[in-house]
Amino acid sequence: MGMRFAYFMPQSSSTSPFWSLKGSLVLTAISVVYLVVSYLLVGFNSDQLALTGLVNGLYYGSVISRKFLIAFSIFAVYWIIFDYMKAFPNYLYNSVHIESLYQLERNLFGITQGQVLLTPNEFWLVHRTAFLDVLTGLFYLTWVPVPMMFAAYLFFKDQSTYYSFAFTFLLVNLIGFVIYYAYPAAPPWYIHEHGFNFYPHTPGNTAGLANFDRYFGVSVFHSIYAKSSNVFAAMPSLHSSYPVIVVYHSVRKKMGLINVFFIVVMLGVWFSAVYSSHHYVLDVLAGLTCALTGIGLFGLLQQTSWLKSLIGRMRSLTAF
């Protein structure tokens, strides 16, 4: 599933048949294999059916929706890898950093409160307000919609930039996933709940974002973090990486005032990550570094023949 669709879909034209038997059989086989493998690895969840339904709906919907599917299969690859990480918890491969990361954060960014040195997370736990609870919740809700809406805009307006954005997004995530396994790290809320003791099967936690849910009487963040692949994947903060990728591409396109909006979102997500106790400042800085590394690495990889060929093939299949 994912980018492989690009190789099964014929060039679309006004005279092309709307669907082919070969394409339908391949898509059906991929869908079945995906659902079976997912069940065996991580068990059944409704998101898998939703993804399968979306992919099939886009394939059979129209010529335009099929082109959209080909282009956005890059993001499907990311989602599937992220989901399958549940089957291979990173704490099985390296020791989880709990106290050492906390102490480093406090030493580098500690805030003195009376006679006590607090991490920024602890400082905001003491000084939280309803206004900031709502504002940070709203910022944190943008981490998927803003990149995806920007990607959709690029798909229809500038496919060259779209593929740069999409492949950079995938690459940054892959870099982040490697770091998750090389350096498992507990988030700040984990210490608030469990201290410095390691409990491998700790479920996801909404932490400070629970205040947003309570304020509006909803369970938005509760439902999101109940599906967490691994709570010991706080370093780097990929939530903090995504808006950097958006800002980079929007600034390169000279999008004017929309750049200001994206920069505000980026800064808001960074602050929200710390305020909500989901990440340390160190995690946010690691996320920024991860994004810049991915951007630079993609700049090198896009000069290679295999990536040029892949992007060229996908562009030919999604051109209007």
PDB file of C-alpha atoms in Angstrom:
ATOM      1  CA  MET A   1       0.000   0.000   0.000  1.00  0.00           C
ATOM      2  CA  GLY A   2       1.181   3.578  -0.363  1.00  0.00           C
ATOM      3  CA  MET A   3       3.557   4.697  -3.126  1.00  0.00           C
ATOM      4  CA  ARG A   4       3.218   1.338  -4.882  1.00  0.00           C
ATOM      5  CA  PHE A   5      -0.154   2.570  -6.248  1.00  0.00           C
ATOM      6  CA  ALA A   6       1.770   4.865  -8.555  1.00  0.00           C
ATOM      7  CA  TYR A   7       2.999   1.919 -10.566  1.00  0.00           C
ATOM      8  CA  PHE A   8      -0.390   0.254 -11.024  1.00  0.00           C
ATOM      9  CA  MET A   9      -2.383   3.234 -12.281  1.00  0.00           C
ATOM     10  CA  PRO A  10      -2.547   3.993 -15.987  1.00  0.00           C
ATOM     11  CA  GLN A  11      -2.208   7.458 -17.497  1.00  0.00           C
ATOM     12  CA  SER A  12      -5.550   9.214 -17.257  1.00  0.00           C
ATOM     13  CA  SER A  13      -7.043  10.869 -20.315  1.00  0.00           C
ATOM     14  CA  SER A  14     -10.449  11.643 -21.664  1.00  0.00           C
ATOM     15  CA  THR A  15     -10.366   8.415 -23.645  1.00  0.00           C
ATOM     16  CA  SER A  16      -9.008   6.143 -20.895  1.00  0.00           C
ATOM     17  CA  PRO A  17     -11.433   3.710 -19.262  1.00  0.00           C
ATOM     18  CA  PHE A  18     -12.520   4.847 -15.835  1.00  0.00           C
ATOM     19  CA  TRP A  19     -11.144   1.711 -14.251  1.00  0.00           C
ATOM     20  CA  SER A  20      -9.310  -1.420 -15.287  1.00  0.00           C
ATOM     21  CA  LEU A  21      -9.743  -4.970 -14.105  1.00  0.00           C
ATOM     22  CA  LYS A  22      -6.016  -5.270 -13.418  1.00  0.00           C
ATOM     23  CA  GLY A  23      -5.965  -2.097 -11.330  1.00  0.00           C
ATOM     24  CA  SER A  24      -9.024  -3.179  -9.355  1.00  0.00           C
ATOM     25  CA  LEU A  25      -7.587  -6.611  -8.628  1.00  0.00           C
ATOM     26  CA  VAL A  26      -4.270  -5.134  -7.516  1.00  0.00           C
ATOM     27  CA  LEU A  27      -5.988  -2.594  -5.251  1.00  0.00           C
ATOM     28  CA  THR A  28      -8.224  -5.281  -3.746  1.00  0.00           C
ATOM     29  CA  ALA A  29      -5.227  -7.537  -3.079  1.00  0.00           C
ATOM     30  CA  ILE A  30      -3.265  -4.688  -1.473  1.00  0.00           C
ATOM     31  CA  SER A  31      -6.262  -3.763   0.682  1.00  0.00           C
ATOM     32  CA  VAL A  32      -6.741  -7.335   1.910  1.00  0.00           C
ATOM     33  CA  VAL A  33      -3.027  -7.841   2.597  1.00  0.00           C
ATOM     34  CA  TYR A  34      -2.878  -4.548   4.475  1.00  0.00           C
ATOM     35  CA  LEU A  35      -5.839  -5.447   6.702  1.00  0.00           C
ATOM     36  CA  VAL A  36      -4.539  -8.960   7.411  1.00  0.00           C
ATOM     37  CA  VAL A  37      -0.988  -7.793   8.192  1.00  0.00           C
ATOM     38  CA  SER A  38      -2.334  -4.985  10.356  1.00  0.00           C
ATOM     39  CA  TYR A  39      -4.495  -7.400  12.309  1.00  0.00           C
ATOM     40  CA  LEU A  40      -1.606  -9.785  12.853  1.00  0.00           C
ATOM     41  CA  LEU A  41       0.829  -7.057  13.900  1.00  0.00           C
ATOM     42  CA  VAL A  42      -1.189  -4.565  15.931  1.00  0.00           C
ATOM     43  CA  GLY A  43      -4.725  -5.932  16.087  1.00  0.00           C
ATOM     44  CA  PHE A  44      -7.832  -4.466  14.541  1.00  0.00           C
ATOM     45  CA  ASN A  45      -8.744  -0.819  14.861  1.00  0.00           C
ATOM     46  CA  SER A  46     -11.273   1.290  13.016  1.00  0.00           C
ATOM     47  CA  ASP A  47      -8.596   3.567  11.551  1.00  0.00           C
ATOM     48  CA  GLN A  48      -7.403   0.698   9.358  1.00  0.00           C
ATOM     49  CA  LEU A  49     -10.860   0.294   7.870  1.00  0.00           C
ATOM     50  CA  ALA A  50     -11.137   4.051   7.456  1.00  0.00           C
ATOM     51  CA  LEU A  51      -7.846   4.197   5.542  1.00  0.00           C
ATOM     52  CA  THR A  52      -8.810   1.238   3.352  1.00  0.00           C
ATOM     53  CA  GLY A  53     -12.220   2.751   2.658  1.00  0.00           C
ATOM     54  CA  LEU A  54     -10.695   6.133   1.838  1.00  0.00           C
ATOM     55  CA  VAL A  55      -8.147   4.617  -0.547  1.00  0.00           C
ATOM     56  CA  ASN A  56     -10.782   2.582  -2.389  1.00  0.00           C
ATOM     57  CA  GLY A  57     -13.201   5.510  -2.438  1.00  0.00           C
ATOM     58  CA  LEU A  58     -10.601   7.780  -4.009  1.00  0.00           C
ATOM     59  CA  TYR A  59      -9.591   5.126  -6.531  1.00  0.00           C
ATOM     60  CA  TYR A  60     -13.140   4.545  -7.764  1.00  0.00           C
ATOM     61  CA  GLY A  61     -14.425   8.078  -7.205  1.00  0.00           C
ATOM     62  CA  SER A  62     -13.180   9.984 -10.235  1.00  0.00           C
ATOM     63  CA  VAL A  63     -10.133  10.665 -12.367  1.00  0.00           C
ATOM     64  CA  ILE A  64      -9.206  13.623 -10.125  1.00  0.00           C
ATOM     65  CA  SER A  65      -9.652  11.667  -6.896  1.00  0.00           C
ATOM     66  CA  ARG A  66      -7.476   8.881  -8.315  1.00  0.00           C
ATOM     67  CA  LYS A  67      -4.702  11.372  -9.067  1.00  0.00           C
ATOM     68  CA  PHE A  68      -5.119  12.702  -5.532  1.00  0.00           C
ATOM     69  CA  LEU A  69      -4.739   9.151  -4.187  1.00  0.00           C
ATOM     70  CA  ILE A  70      -1.502   8.600  -6.084  1.00  0.00           C
ATOM     71  CA  ALA A  71      -0.018  11.827  -4.746  1.00  0.00           C
ATOM     72  CA  PHE A  72      -1.169  11.359  -1.162  1.00  0.00           C
ATOM     73  CA  SER A  73      -0.052   7.729  -0.991  1.00  0.00           C
ATOM     74  CA  ILE A  74       3.198   9.205   0.362  1.00  0.00           C
ATOM     75  CA  PHE A  75       1.351  10.219   3.519  1.00  0.00           C
ATOM     76  CA  ALA A  76      -0.295   6.781   3.704  1.00  0.00           C
ATOM     77  CA  VAL A  77       3.182   5.244   3.875  1.00  0.00           C
ATOM     78  CA  TYR A  78       3.963   7.448   6.879  1.00  0.00           C
ATOM     79  CA  TRP A  79       0.725   6.550   8.649  1.00  0.00           C
ATOM     80  CA  ILE A  80       1.147   2.805   8.141  1.00  0.00           C
ATOM     81  CA  ILE A  81       4.732   2.828   9.445  1.00  0.00           C
ATOM     82  CA  PHE A  82       3.658   4.867  12.463  1.00  0.00           C
ATOM     83  CA  ASP A  83       0.797   2.476  13.190  1.00  0.00           C
ATOM     84  CA  TYR A  84       3.016  -0.601  12.882  1.00  0.00           C
ATOM     85  CA  MET A  85       5.463   0.821  15.426  1.00  0.00           C
ATOM     86  CA  LYS A  86       3.032  -0.445  18.064  1.00  0.00           C
ATOM     87  CA  ALA A  87       4.204  -3.954  17.224  1.00  0.00           C
ATOM     88  CA  PHE A  88       7.833  -3.086  17.946  1.00  0.00           C
ATOM     89  CA  PRO A  89       8.013  -0.908  21.090  1.00  0.00           C
ATOM     90  CA  ASN A  90      11.261   1.051  21.154  1.00  0.00           C
ATOM     91  CA  TYR A  91      11.880   0.284  24.835  1.00  0.00           C
ATOM     92  CA  LEU A  92      12.612  -3.313  23.830  1.00  0.00           C
ATOM     93  CA  TYR A  93      15.707  -2.207  21.941  1.00  0.00           C
ATOM     94  CA  ASN A  94      17.266   0.515  24.116  1.00  0.00           C
ATOM     95  CA  SER A  95      16.953   1.843  27.643  1.00  0.00           C
ATOM     96  CA  VAL A  96      14.371   4.566  28.189  1.00  0.00           C
ATOM     97  CA  HIS A  97      15.743   7.948  29.245  1.00  0.00           C
ATOM     98  CA  ILE A  98      13.648   9.337  32.081  1.00  0.00           C
ATOM     99  CA  GLU A  99      15.593  11.018  34.876  1.00  0.00           C
ATOM    100  CA  SER A 100      18.643  11.957  32.786  1.00  0.00           C
ATOM    101  CA  LEU A 101      16.533  13.879  30.258  1.00  0.00           C
ATOM    102  CA  TYR A 102      14.550  15.566  33.020  1.00  0.00           C
ATOM    103  CA  GLN A 103      17.716  16.698  34.810  1.00  0.00           C
ATOM    104  CA  LEU A 104      19.281  17.982  31.602  1.00  0.00           C
ATOM    105  CA  GLU A 105      16.138  19.980  30.813  1.00  0.00           C
ATOM    106  CA  ARG A 106      16.094  21.480  34.285  1.00  0.00           C
ATOM    107  CA  ASN A 107      19.788  22.355  34.182  1.00  0.00           C
ATOM    108  CA  LEU A 108      19.586  24.014  30.773  1.00  0.00           C
ATOM    109  CA  PHE A 109      16.168  25.677  30.883  1.00  0.00           C
ATOM    110  CA  GLY A 110      15.179  25.587  34.559  1.00  0.00           C
ATOM    111  CA  ILE A 111      13.080  28.412  36.023  1.00  0.00           C
ATOM    112  CA  THR A 112      13.559  29.344  39.678  1.00  0.00           C
ATOM    113  CA  GLN A 113      10.321  29.396  41.650  1.00  0.00           C
ATOM    114  CA  GLY A 114      11.078  30.429  45.233  1.00  0.00           C
ATOM    115  CA  GLN A 115      13.817  28.057  46.321  1.00  0.00           C
ATOM    116  CA  VAL A 116      12.997  25.398  43.711  1.00  0.00           C
ATOM    117  CA  LEU A 117      14.346  24.980  40.198  1.00  0.00           C
ATOM    118  CA  LEU A 118      11.527  23.896  37.901  1.00  0.00           C
ATOM    119  CA  THR A 119      11.516  22.650  34.343  1.00  0.00           C
ATOM    120  CA  PRO A 120       9.445  24.852  31.991  1.00  0.00           C
ATOM    121  CA  ASN A 121       6.761  22.138  32.063  1.00  0.00           C
ATOM    122  CA  GLU A 122       6.566  22.278  35.856  1.00  0.00           C
ATOM    123  CA  PHE A 123       6.495  26.072  35.768  1.00  0.00           C
ATOM    124  CA  TRP A 124       3.453  26.063  33.485  1.00  0.00           C
ATOM    125  CA  LEU A 125       1.727  23.429  35.582  1.00  0.00           C
ATOM    126  CA  VAL A 126       1.806  25.961  38.405  1.00  0.00           C
ATOM    127  CA  HIS A 127       0.864  28.925  36.223  1.00  0.00           C
ATOM    128  CA  ARG A 128      -1.664  27.439  33.822  1.00  0.00           C
ATOM    129  CA  THR A 129      -4.765  29.470  32.897  1.00  0.00           C
ATOM    130  CA  ALA A 130      -8.036  28.622  31.153  1.00  0.00           C
ATOM    131  CA  PHE A 131      -7.070  30.959  28.309  1.00  0.00           C
ATOM    132  CA  LEU A 132      -3.787  29.148  27.687  1.00  0.00           C
ATOM    133  CA  ASP A 133      -5.483  25.753  28.102  1.00  0.00           C
ATOM    134  CA  VAL A 134      -7.825  26.617  25.227  1.00  0.00           C
ATOM    135  CA  LEU A 135      -5.236  28.395  23.089  1.00  0.00           C
ATOM    136  CA  THR A 136      -2.643  25.630  23.314  1.00  0.00           C
ATOM    137  CA  GLY A 137      -5.301  23.008  22.643  1.00  0.00           C
ATOM    138  CA  LEU A 138      -6.313  24.836  19.469  1.00  0.00           C
ATOM    139  CA  PHE A 139      -2.702  25.116  18.347  1.00  0.00           C
ATOM    140  CA  TYR A 140      -2.100  21.426  18.983  1.00  0.00           C
ATOM    141  CA  LEU A 141      -5.130  20.516  16.895  1.00  0.00           C
ATOM    142  CA  THR A 142      -3.453  22.077  13.855  1.00  0.00           C
ATOM    143  CA  TRP A 143      -0.614  19.557  13.659  1.00  0.00           C
ATOM    144  CA  VAL A 144      -2.449  17.399  11.102  1.00  0.00           C
ATOM    145  CA  PRO A 145      -4.957  19.762   9.392  1.00  0.00           C
ATOM    146  CA  VAL A 146      -2.492  22.558   8.554  1.00  0.00           C
ATOM    147  CA  PRO A 147       0.141  20.353   6.841  1.00  0.00           C
ATOM    148  CA  MET A 148      -2.550  18.342   5.040  1.00  0.00           C
ATOM    149  CA  MET A 149      -4.455  21.416   3.830  1.00  0.00           C
ATOM    150  CA  PHE A 150      -1.198  22.976   2.691  1.00  0.00           C
ATOM    151  CA  ALA A 151      -0.345  19.748   0.874  1.00  0.00           C
ATOM    152  CA  ALA A 152      -3.751  19.725  -0.827  1.00  0.00           C
ATOM    153  CA  TYR A 153      -3.248  23.339  -1.924  1.00  0.00           C
ATOM    154  CA  LEU A 154       0.157  22.483  -3.383  1.00  0.00           C
ATOM    155  CA  PHE A 155      -1.236  19.410  -5.141  1.00  0.00           C
ATOM    156  CA  PHE A 156      -3.665  21.545  -7.123  1.00  0.00           C
ATOM    157  CA  LYS A 157      -1.486  24.647  -7.544  1.00  0.00           C
ATOM    158  CA  ASP A 158       2.163  23.545  -7.708  1.00  0.00           C
ATOM    159  CA  GLN A 159       2.887  19.834  -7.938  1.00  0.00           C
ATOM    160  CA  SER A 160       6.646  20.325  -8.092  1.00  0.00           C
ATOM    161  CA  THR A 161       6.566  21.922  -4.640  1.00  0.00           C
ATOM    162  CA  TYR A 162       3.973  19.390  -3.491  1.00  0.00           C
ATOM    163  CA  TYR A 163       6.295  16.428  -4.061  1.00  0.00           C
ATOM    164  CA  SER A 164       9.150  18.271  -2.380  1.00  0.00           C
ATOM    165  CA  PHE A 165       6.892  18.887   0.627  1.00  0.00           C
ATOM    166  CA  ALA A 166       5.447  15.362   0.756  1.00  0.00           C
ATOM    167  CA  PHE A 167       8.744  13.508   0.437  1.00  0.00           C
ATOM    168  CA  THR A 168      10.412  15.852   2.927  1.00  0.00           C
ATOM    169  CA  PHE A 169       7.553  15.175   5.346  1.00  0.00           C
ATOM    170  CA  LEU A 170       8.058  11.430   4.968  1.00  0.00           C
ATOM    171  CA  LEU A 171      11.831  11.723   5.301  1.00  0.00           C
ATOM    172  CA  VAL A 172      11.618  13.846   8.469  1.00  0.00           C
ATOM    173  CA  ASN A 173       9.323  11.266  10.027  1.00  0.00           C
ATOM    174  CA  LEU A 174      11.655   8.407   9.130  1.00  0.00           C
ATOM    175  CA  ILE A 175      14.552  10.286  10.739  1.00  0.00           C
ATOM    176  CA  GLY A 176      12.419  10.858  13.824  1.00  0.00           C
ATOM    177  CA  PHE A 177      11.420   7.188  13.992  1.00  0.00           C
ATOM    178  CA  VAL A 178      15.074   6.117  13.890  1.00  0.00           C
ATOM    179  CA  ILE A 179      15.823   8.456  16.795  1.00  0.00           C
ATOM    180  CA  TYR A 180      12.849   7.037  18.726  1.00  0.00           C
ATOM    181  CA  TYR A 181      14.516   3.632  18.657  1.00  0.00           C
ATOM    182  CA  ALA A 182      18.041   4.919  19.225  1.00  0.00           C
ATOM    183  CA  TYR A 183      17.021   7.170  22.120  1.00  0.00           C
ATOM    184  CA  PRO A 184      13.725   6.152  23.777  1.00  0.00           C
ATOM    185  CA  ALA A 185      12.594   9.017  25.994  1.00  0.00           C
ATOM    186  CA  ALA A 186       9.746   9.578  28.431  1.00  0.00           C
ATOM    187  CA  PRO A 187       7.662  12.753  28.099  1.00  0.00           C
ATOM    188  CA  PRO A 188       7.372  15.230  31.003  1.00  0.00           C
ATOM    189  CA  TRP A 189       3.891  14.047  31.993  1.00  0.00           C
ATOM    190  CA  TYR A 190       5.278  10.547  32.586  1.00  0.00           C
ATOM    191  CA  ILE A 191       7.406  11.813  35.477  1.00  0.00           C
ATOM    192  CA  HIS A 192       4.450  13.683  36.935  1.00  0.00           C
ATOM    193  CA  GLU A 193       2.492  10.419  36.904  1.00  0.00           C
ATOM    194  CA  HIS A 194       5.141   7.774  37.647  1.00  0.00           C
ATOM    195  CA  GLY A 195       8.312   9.500  38.797  1.00  0.00           C
ATOM    196  CA  PHE A 196      11.570   8.038  37.489  1.00  0.00           C
ATOM    197  CA  ASN A 197      10.370   4.417  37.517  1.00  0.00           C
ATOM    198  CA  PHE A 198      10.023   2.589  34.218  1.00  0.00           C
ATOM    199  CA  TYR A 199       6.668   0.965  33.424  1.00  0.00           C
ATOM    200  CA  PRO A 200       6.813  -0.496  29.906  1.00  0.00           C
ATOM    201  CA  HIS A 201       3.095  -0.804  29.214  1.00  0.00           C
ATOM    202  CA  THR A 202       2.123   2.741  30.183  1.00  0.00           C
ATOM    203  CA  PRO A 203      -0.829   3.876  28.049  1.00  0.00           C
ATOM    204  CA  GLY A 204      -0.990   7.220  26.271  1.00  0.00           C
ATOM    205  CA  ASN A 205      -1.958  10.255  28.308  1.00  0.00           C
ATOM    206  CA  THR A 206      -3.559  13.556  27.335  1.00  0.00           C
ATOM    207  CA  ALA A 207      -1.542  15.363  30.044  1.00  0.00           C
ATOM    208  CA  GLY A 208      -2.230  19.109  29.995  1.00  0.00           C
ATOM    209  CA  LEU A 209      -4.460  18.800  26.937  1.00  0.00           C
ATOM    210  CA  ALA A 210      -7.057  17.172  29.193  1.00  0.00           C
ATOM    211  CA  ASN A 211      -7.869  20.711  30.351  1.00  0.00           C
ATOM    212  CA  PHE A 212      -9.028  21.549  26.811  1.00  0.00           C
ATOM    213  CA  ASP A 213     -11.292  18.494  26.752  1.00  0.00           C
ATOM    214  CA  ARG A 214     -12.738  19.370  30.148  1.00  0.00           C
ATOM    215  CA  TYR A 215     -13.302  22.997  29.250  1.00  0.00           C
ATOM    216  CA  PHE A 216     -15.432  22.108  26.220  1.00  0.00           C
ATOM    217  CA  GLY A 217     -16.839  18.831  27.562  1.00  0.00           C
ATOM    218  CA  VAL A 218     -15.345  16.802  24.712  1.00  0.00           C
ATOM    219  CA  SER A 219     -12.896  13.902  24.382  1.00  0.00           C
ATOM    220  CA  VAL A 220     -10.905  15.062  21.363  1.00  0.00           C
ATOM    221  CA  PHE A 221      -7.439  14.647  22.831  1.00  0.00           C
ATOM    222  CA  HIS A 222      -8.433  11.625  24.895  1.00  0.00           C
ATOM    223  CA  SER A 223      -9.375   9.760  21.702  1.00  0.00           C
ATOM    224  CA  ILE A 224      -6.143  10.829  19.976  1.00  0.00           C
ATOM    225  CA  TYR A 225      -3.764   9.780  22.732  1.00  0.00           C
ATOM    226  CA  ALA A 226      -5.616   6.546  23.458  1.00  0.00           C
ATOM    227  CA  LYS A 227      -4.177   5.393  20.095  1.00  0.00           C
ATOM    228  CA  SER A 228      -0.597   6.408  20.901  1.00  0.00           C
ATOM    229  CA  SER A 229       1.940   4.052  19.305  1.00  0.00           C
ATOM    230  CA  ASN A 230       4.498   4.485  22.079  1.00  0.00           C
ATOM    231  CA  VAL A 231       4.633   6.928  24.980  1.00  0.00           C
ATOM    232  CA  PHE A 232       8.441   6.630  25.087  1.00  0.00           C
ATOM    233  CA  ALA A 233       8.819   8.471  21.780  1.00  0.00           C
ATOM    234  CA  ALA A 234       9.014  12.039  23.046  1.00  0.00           C
ATOM    235  CA  MET A 235      12.412  12.869  21.518  1.00  0.00           C
ATOM    236  CA  PRO A 236      12.264  14.436  18.969  1.00  0.00           C
ATOM    237  CA  SER A 237       8.905  16.209  18.958  1.00  0.00           C
ATOM    238  CA  LEU A 238       7.657  15.537  15.442  1.00  0.00           C
ATOM    239  CA  HIS A 239       4.660  17.721  16.232  1.00  0.00           C
ATOM    240  CA  SER A 240       7.235  20.508  16.326  1.00  0.00           C
ATOM    241  CA  SER A 241       8.847  19.357  13.061  1.00  0.00           C
ATOM    242  CA  TYR A 242       5.752  19.508  10.854  1.00  0.00           C
ATOM    243  CA  PRO A 243       5.090  23.268  10.961  1.00  0.00           C
ATOM    244  CA  VAL A 244       8.776  23.881  10.170  1.00  0.00           C
ATOM    245  CA  ILE A 245       8.373  21.934   6.915  1.00  0.00           C
ATOM    246  CA  VAL A 246       5.263  23.976   6.111  1.00  0.00           C
ATOM    247  CA  VAL A 247       6.980  27.306   6.842  1.00  0.00           C
ATOM    248  CA  TYR A 248      10.025  26.354   4.765  1.00  0.00           C
ATOM    249  CA  HIS A 249       7.975  25.563   1.664  1.00  0.00           C
ATOM    250  CA  SER A 250       5.540  28.456   2.057  1.00  0.00           C
ATOM    251  CA  VAL A 251       8.393  30.959   2.448  1.00  0.00           C
ATOM    252  CA  ARG A 252      10.113  29.507  -0.627  1.00  0.00           C
ATOM    253  CA  LYS A 253       6.874  30.063  -2.548  1.00  0.00           C
ATOM    254  CA  LYS A 254       6.689  33.653  -1.242  1.00  0.00           C
ATOM    255  CA  MET A 255       3.106  33.235  -0.079  1.00  0.00           C
ATOM    256  CA  GLY A 256       2.920  36.626   1.633  1.00  0.00           C
ATOM    257  CA  LEU A 257       0.723  37.009   4.685  1.00  0.00           C
ATOM    258  CA  ILE A 258      -0.041  33.292   4.826  1.00  0.00           C
ATOM    259  CA  ASN A 259       3.592  32.863   5.850  1.00  0.00           C
ATOM    260  CA  VAL A 260       2.850  34.930   8.964  1.00  0.00           C
ATOM    261  CA  PHE A 261      -0.026  32.579   9.805  1.00  0.00           C
ATOM    262  CA  PHE A 262       2.172  29.514   9.379  1.00  0.00           C
ATOM    263  CA  ILE A 263       4.923  31.038  11.533  1.00  0.00           C
ATOM    264  CA  VAL A 264       2.417  31.843  14.282  1.00  0.00           C
ATOM    265  CA  VAL A 265       1.130  28.252  14.131  1.00  0.00           C
ATOM    266  CA  MET A 266       4.698  26.943  14.328  1.00  0.00           C
ATOM    267  CA  LEU A 267       5.526  29.022  17.408  1.00  0.00           C
ATOM    268  CA  GLY A 268       2.163  28.146  18.948  1.00  0.00           C
ATOM    269  CA  VAL A 269       2.709  24.414  18.489  1.00  0.00           C
ATOM    270  CA  TRP A 270       6.176  24.692  20.037  1.00  0.00           C
ATOM    271  CA  PHE A 271       4.852  26.496  23.091  1.00  0.00           C
ATOM    272  CA  SER A 272       1.860  24.169  23.375  1.00  0.00           C
ATOM    273  CA  ALA A 273       4.110  21.092  23.354  1.00  0.00           C
ATOM    274  CA  VAL A 274       5.893  22.393  26.456  1.00  0.00           C
ATOM    275  CA  TYR A 275       2.873  23.961  28.147  1.00  0.00           C
ATOM    276  CA  SER A 276       0.871  20.722  27.901  1.00  0.00           C
ATOM    277  CA  SER A 277       3.765  18.653  29.347  1.00  0.00           C
ATOM    278  CA  HIS A 278       3.959  16.481  26.249  1.00  0.00           C
ATOM    279  CA  HIS A 279       7.477  17.593  25.424  1.00  0.00           C
ATOM    280  CA  TYR A 280      10.539  19.231  26.904  1.00  0.00           C
ATOM    281  CA  VAL A 281      12.145  22.258  25.302  1.00  0.00           C
ATOM    282  CA  LEU A 282      14.901  19.808  24.330  1.00  0.00           C
ATOM    283  CA  ASP A 283      12.336  17.699  22.443  1.00  0.00           C
ATOM    284  CA  VAL A 284      11.143  20.760  20.544  1.00  0.00           C
ATOM    285  CA  LEU A 285      14.705  21.728  19.625  1.00  0.00           C
ATOM    286  CA  ALA A 286      15.319  18.142  18.497  1.00  0.00           C
ATOM    287  CA  GLY A 287      12.165  18.360  16.359  1.00  0.00           C
ATOM    288  CA  LEU A 288      13.417  21.576  14.773  1.00  0.00           C
ATOM    289  CA  THR A 289      16.794  19.954  14.110  1.00  0.00           C
ATOM    290  CA  CYS A 290      15.097  16.876  12.661  1.00  0.00           C
ATOM    291  CA  ALA A 291      13.054  19.048  10.280  1.00  0.00           C
ATOM    292  CA  LEU A 292      16.069  21.038   9.099  1.00  0.00           C
ATOM    293  CA  THR A 293      18.068  17.823   8.635  1.00  0.00           C
ATOM    294  CA  GLY A 294      15.263  16.277   6.588  1.00  0.00           C
ATOM    295  CA  ILE A 295      14.949  19.402   4.439  1.00  0.00           C
ATOM    296  CA  GLY A 296      18.672  19.430   3.756  1.00  0.00           C
ATOM    297  CA  LEU A 297      18.850  15.690   3.123  1.00  0.00           C
ATOM    298  CA  PHE A 298      15.960  15.809   0.658  1.00  0.00           C
ATOM    299  CA  GLY A 299      17.814  18.563  -1.187  1.00  0.00           C
ATOM    300  CA  LEU A 300      20.644  16.084  -1.728  1.00  0.00           C
ATOM    301  CA  LEU A 301      18.476  13.048  -2.473  1.00  0.00           C
ATOM    302  CA  GLN A 302      16.395  14.832  -5.103  1.00  0.00           C
ATOM    303  CA  GLN A 303      19.524  15.008  -7.258  1.00  0.00           C
ATOM    304  CA  THR A 304      19.741  11.202  -7.389  1.00  0.00           C
ATOM    305  CA  SER A 305      18.457   9.399 -10.472  1.00  0.00           C
ATOM    306  CA  TRP A 306      16.146   7.003  -8.595  1.00  0.00           C
ATOM    307  CA  LEU A 307      14.286   9.764  -6.758  1.00  0.00           C
ATOM    308  CA  LYS A 308      14.095  11.917  -9.867  1.00  0.00           C
ATOM    309  CA  SER A 309      12.612   8.933 -11.681  1.00  0.00           C
ATOM    310  CA  LEU A 310      10.082   8.220  -8.918  1.00  0.00           C
ATOM    311  CA  ILE A 311       8.930  11.825  -8.657  1.00  0.00           C
ATOM    312  CA  GLY A 312       8.809  12.128 -12.451  1.00  0.00           C
ATOM    313  CA  ARG A 313       6.655   9.002 -12.696  1.00  0.00           C
ATOM    314  CA  MET A 314       4.291  10.200  -9.991  1.00  0.00           C
ATOM    315  CA  ARG A 315       4.026  13.674 -11.521  1.00  0.00           C
ATOM    316  CA  SER A 316       3.168  12.164 -14.895  1.00  0.00           C
ATOM    317  CA  LEU A 317       0.360  10.181 -13.276  1.00  0.00           C
ATOM    318  CA  THR A 318      -1.064  13.143 -11.354  1.00  0.00           C
ATOM    319  CA  ALA A 319      -0.671  15.949 -13.918  1.00  0.00           C
ATOM    320  CA  PHE A 320      -3.823  17.826 -14.894  1.00  0.00           C
TER     321      PHE A 320
END
